[in-house]
mmCIF file of C-alpha atoms in Angstrom:
data_model
loop_
_atom_site.group_PDB
_atom_site.id
_atom_site.type_symbol
_atom_site.label_atom_id
_atom_site.label_comp_id
_atom_site.label_asym_id
_atom_site.label_seq_id
_atom_site.Cartn_x
_atom_site.Cartn_y
_atom_site.Cartn_z
ATOM 1 C CA LEU T 1 -85.176 -63.003 -33.123
ATOM 2 C CA ILE T 2 -83.251 -65.577 -35.115
ATOM 3 C CA LYS T 3 -86.086 -65.807 -37.616
ATOM 4 C CA GLU T 4 -85.989 -62.029 -38.060
ATOM 5 C CA ALA T 5 -82.207 -62.043 -38.497
ATOM 6 C CA ILE T 6 -82.461 -64.726 -41.170
ATOM 7 C CA HIS T 7 -85.151 -62.703 -42.935
ATOM 8 C CA CYS T 8 -82.940 -59.598 -42.856
ATOM 9 C CA TYR T 9 -79.879 -61.383 -44.276
ATOM 10 C CA VAL T 10 -81.950 -63.094 -46.975
ATOM 11 C CA THR T 11 -83.477 -59.743 -47.891
ATOM 12 C CA ALA T 12 -80.053 -58.073 -47.961
ATOM 13 C CA ALA T 13 -78.694 -60.809 -50.241
ATOM 14 C CA ARG T 14 -81.727 -60.514 -52.515
ATOM 15 C CA LEU T 15 -81.469 -56.716 -52.726
ATOM 16 C CA MET T 16 -77.707 -56.760 -53.178
ATOM 17 C CA PRO T 17 -76.677 -60.163 -54.577
ATOM 18 C CA ARG T 18 -72.947 -59.290 -54.456
ATOM 19 C CA PHE T 19 -73.072 -58.552 -50.680
ATOM 20 C CA ALA T 20 -70.706 -61.240 -49.397
ATOM 21 C CA ALA T 21 -71.158 -60.347 -45.718
ATOM 22 C CA ALA T 22 -74.906 -61.054 -45.903
ATOM 23 C CA HIS T 23 -74.191 -64.587 -47.100
ATOM 24 C CA SER T 24 -71.462 -65.109 -44.515
ATOM 25 C CA ASN T 25 -73.660 -63.874 -41.663
ATOM 26 C CA LEU T 26 -76.521 -66.040 -42.846
ATOM 27 C CA GLY T 27 -74.111 -68.966 -42.907
ATOM 28 C CA SER T 28 -73.232 -68.285 -39.277
ATOM 29 C CA ILE T 29 -76.858 -68.307 -38.166
ATOM 30 C CA LEU T 30 -77.575 -71.493 -40.093
ATOM 31 C CA LYS T 31 -74.515 -73.142 -38.489
ATOM 32 C CA GLU T 32 -75.837 -72.240 -35.044
ATOM 33 C CA GLN T 33 -79.124 -73.912 -36.009
ATOM 34 C CA GLY T 34 -77.290 -77.077 -37.059
ATOM 35 C CA LYS T 35 -78.120 -76.566 -40.753
ATOM 36 C CA LEU T 36 -74.553 -77.271 -41.797
ATOM 37 C CA ASP T 37 -75.097 -77.963 -45.498
ATOM 38 C CA GLN T 38 -77.049 -74.726 -45.917
ATOM 39 C CA SER T 39 -74.415 -72.899 -43.909
ATOM 40 C CA LEU T 40 -71.661 -74.183 -46.210
ATOM 41 C CA ALA T 41 -73.606 -73.061 -49.269
ATOM 42 C CA HIS T 42 -73.798 -69.493 -47.957
ATOM 43 C CA TYR T 43 -70.138 -69.379 -46.957
ATOM 44 C CA GLN T 44 -69.253 -70.666 -50.414
ATOM 45 C CA GLU T 45 -71.417 -67.971 -52.002
ATOM 46 C CA ALA T 46 -69.655 -65.337 -49.887
ATOM 47 C CA ILE T 47 -66.297 -66.665 -51.112
ATOM 48 C CA ASN T 48 -67.511 -66.760 -54.715
ATOM 49 C CA ILE T 49 -68.429 -63.086 -54.382
ATOM 50 C CA ASP T 50 -65.247 -62.109 -52.516
ATOM 51 C CA PRO T 51 -62.456 -64.675 -52.947
ATOM 52 C CA MET T 52 -60.324 -62.825 -50.365
ATOM 53 C CA PHE T 53 -62.959 -62.995 -47.578
ATOM 54 C CA ALA T 54 -60.787 -64.615 -44.917
ATOM 55 C CA ASP T 55 -63.557 -64.725 -42.307
ATOM 56 C CA ALA T 56 -65.802 -66.718 -44.652
ATOM 57 C CA TYR T 57 -63.018 -69.265 -45.172
ATOM 58 C CA ALA T 58 -62.456 -69.553 -41.410
ATOM 59 C CA ASN T 59 -66.180 -69.904 -40.750
ATOM 60 C CA MET T 60 -66.445 -72.552 -43.451
ATOM 61 C CA GLY T 61 -63.575 -74.339 -41.727
ATOM 62 C CA ASN T 62 -65.579 -74.342 -38.507
ATOM 63 C CA VAL T 63 -68.498 -76.025 -40.271
ATOM 64 C CA TYR T 64 -66.240 -78.653 -41.825
ATOM 65 C CA LYS T 65 -64.686 -79.245 -38.396
ATOM 66 C CA ASP T 66 -68.162 -79.777 -36.923
ATOM 67 C CA MET T 67 -68.830 -82.256 -39.747
ATOM 68 C CA PHE T 68 -65.549 -84.086 -38.938
ATOM 69 C CA GLN T 69 -64.225 -83.247 -42.408
ATOM 70 C CA LEU T 70 -60.905 -82.188 -40.966
ATOM 71 C CA THR T 71 -58.904 -82.098 -44.199
ATOM 72 C CA LYS T 72 -61.348 -79.564 -45.633
ATOM 73 C CA ALA T 73 -61.341 -77.624 -42.364
ATOM 74 C CA ILE T 74 -57.539 -77.451 -42.447
ATOM 75 C CA GLN T 75 -57.635 -76.221 -46.051
ATOM 76 C CA CYS T 76 -60.114 -73.478 -45.129
ATOM 77 C CA TYR T 77 -58.161 -72.297 -42.091
ATOM 78 C CA SER T 78 -54.935 -72.320 -44.101
ATOM 79 C CA ALA T 79 -56.551 -70.247 -46.843
ATOM 80 C CA ALA T 80 -57.835 -67.738 -44.270
ATOM 81 C CA ILE T 81 -54.358 -67.408 -42.759
ATOM 82 C CA LYS T 82 -52.764 -66.960 -46.168
ATOM 83 C CA MET T 83 -55.130 -64.048 -46.837
ATOM 84 C CA LYS T 84 -54.894 -62.588 -43.346
ATOM 85 C CA PRO T 85 -51.562 -63.579 -41.715
ATOM 86 C CA ASP T 86 -52.508 -62.009 -38.367
ATOM 87 C CA PHE T 87 -55.768 -64.005 -38.049
ATOM 88 C CA ALA T 88 -55.180 -65.430 -34.563
ATOM 89 C CA GLU T 89 -58.523 -67.256 -34.368
ATOM 90 C CA ALA T 90 -57.805 -69.076 -37.637
ATOM 91 C CA TYR T 91 -54.400 -70.176 -36.281
ATOM 92 C CA ALA T 92 -56.043 -71.502 -33.118
ATOM 93 C CA ASN T 93 -58.706 -73.342 -35.099
ATOM 94 C CA LEU T 94 -56.071 -74.746 -37.448
ATOM 95 C CA GLY T 95 -54.142 -76.096 -34.477
ATOM 96 C CA SER T 96 -57.298 -77.649 -33.093
ATOM 97 C CA ALA T 97 -58.086 -79.264 -36.453
ATOM 98 C CA TYR T 98 -54.561 -80.698 -36.696
ATOM 99 C CA ARG T 99 -54.918 -82.062 -33.155
ATOM 100 C CA ASP T 100 -58.285 -83.636 -33.936
ATOM 101 C CA ALA T 101 -56.903 -85.105 -37.141
ATOM 102 C CA GLY T 102 -53.964 -86.601 -35.247
ATOM 103 C CA GLN T 103 -51.469 -84.638 -37.329
ATOM 104 C CA LEU T 104 -49.437 -83.210 -34.478
ATOM 105 C CA VAL T 105 -45.682 -83.705 -34.712
ATOM 106 C CA ASP T 106 -43.750 -84.420 -31.516
#
């Protein structure tokens, strides 16, 4: 089913190149498959299309966190929160990234 989902999102993006959600959803599937560089490219495309797409920023942060690029993850989560101040999941992920980066203040 994953193969079919990828095909559908690729088709949606081809038919409607400015469809940010198709790129973001494709990025999520690619992340689950461990294709992190490809996942980042699709999240970035989603953000290029819709610069206020908070979920794409948060999802990109998750990929950077998985890649141990915590500074970039923190930047992504912070951007998502700035766009969507009630984004609880982004706050939780930001806290986790700070913890992993050793940036907690006593």
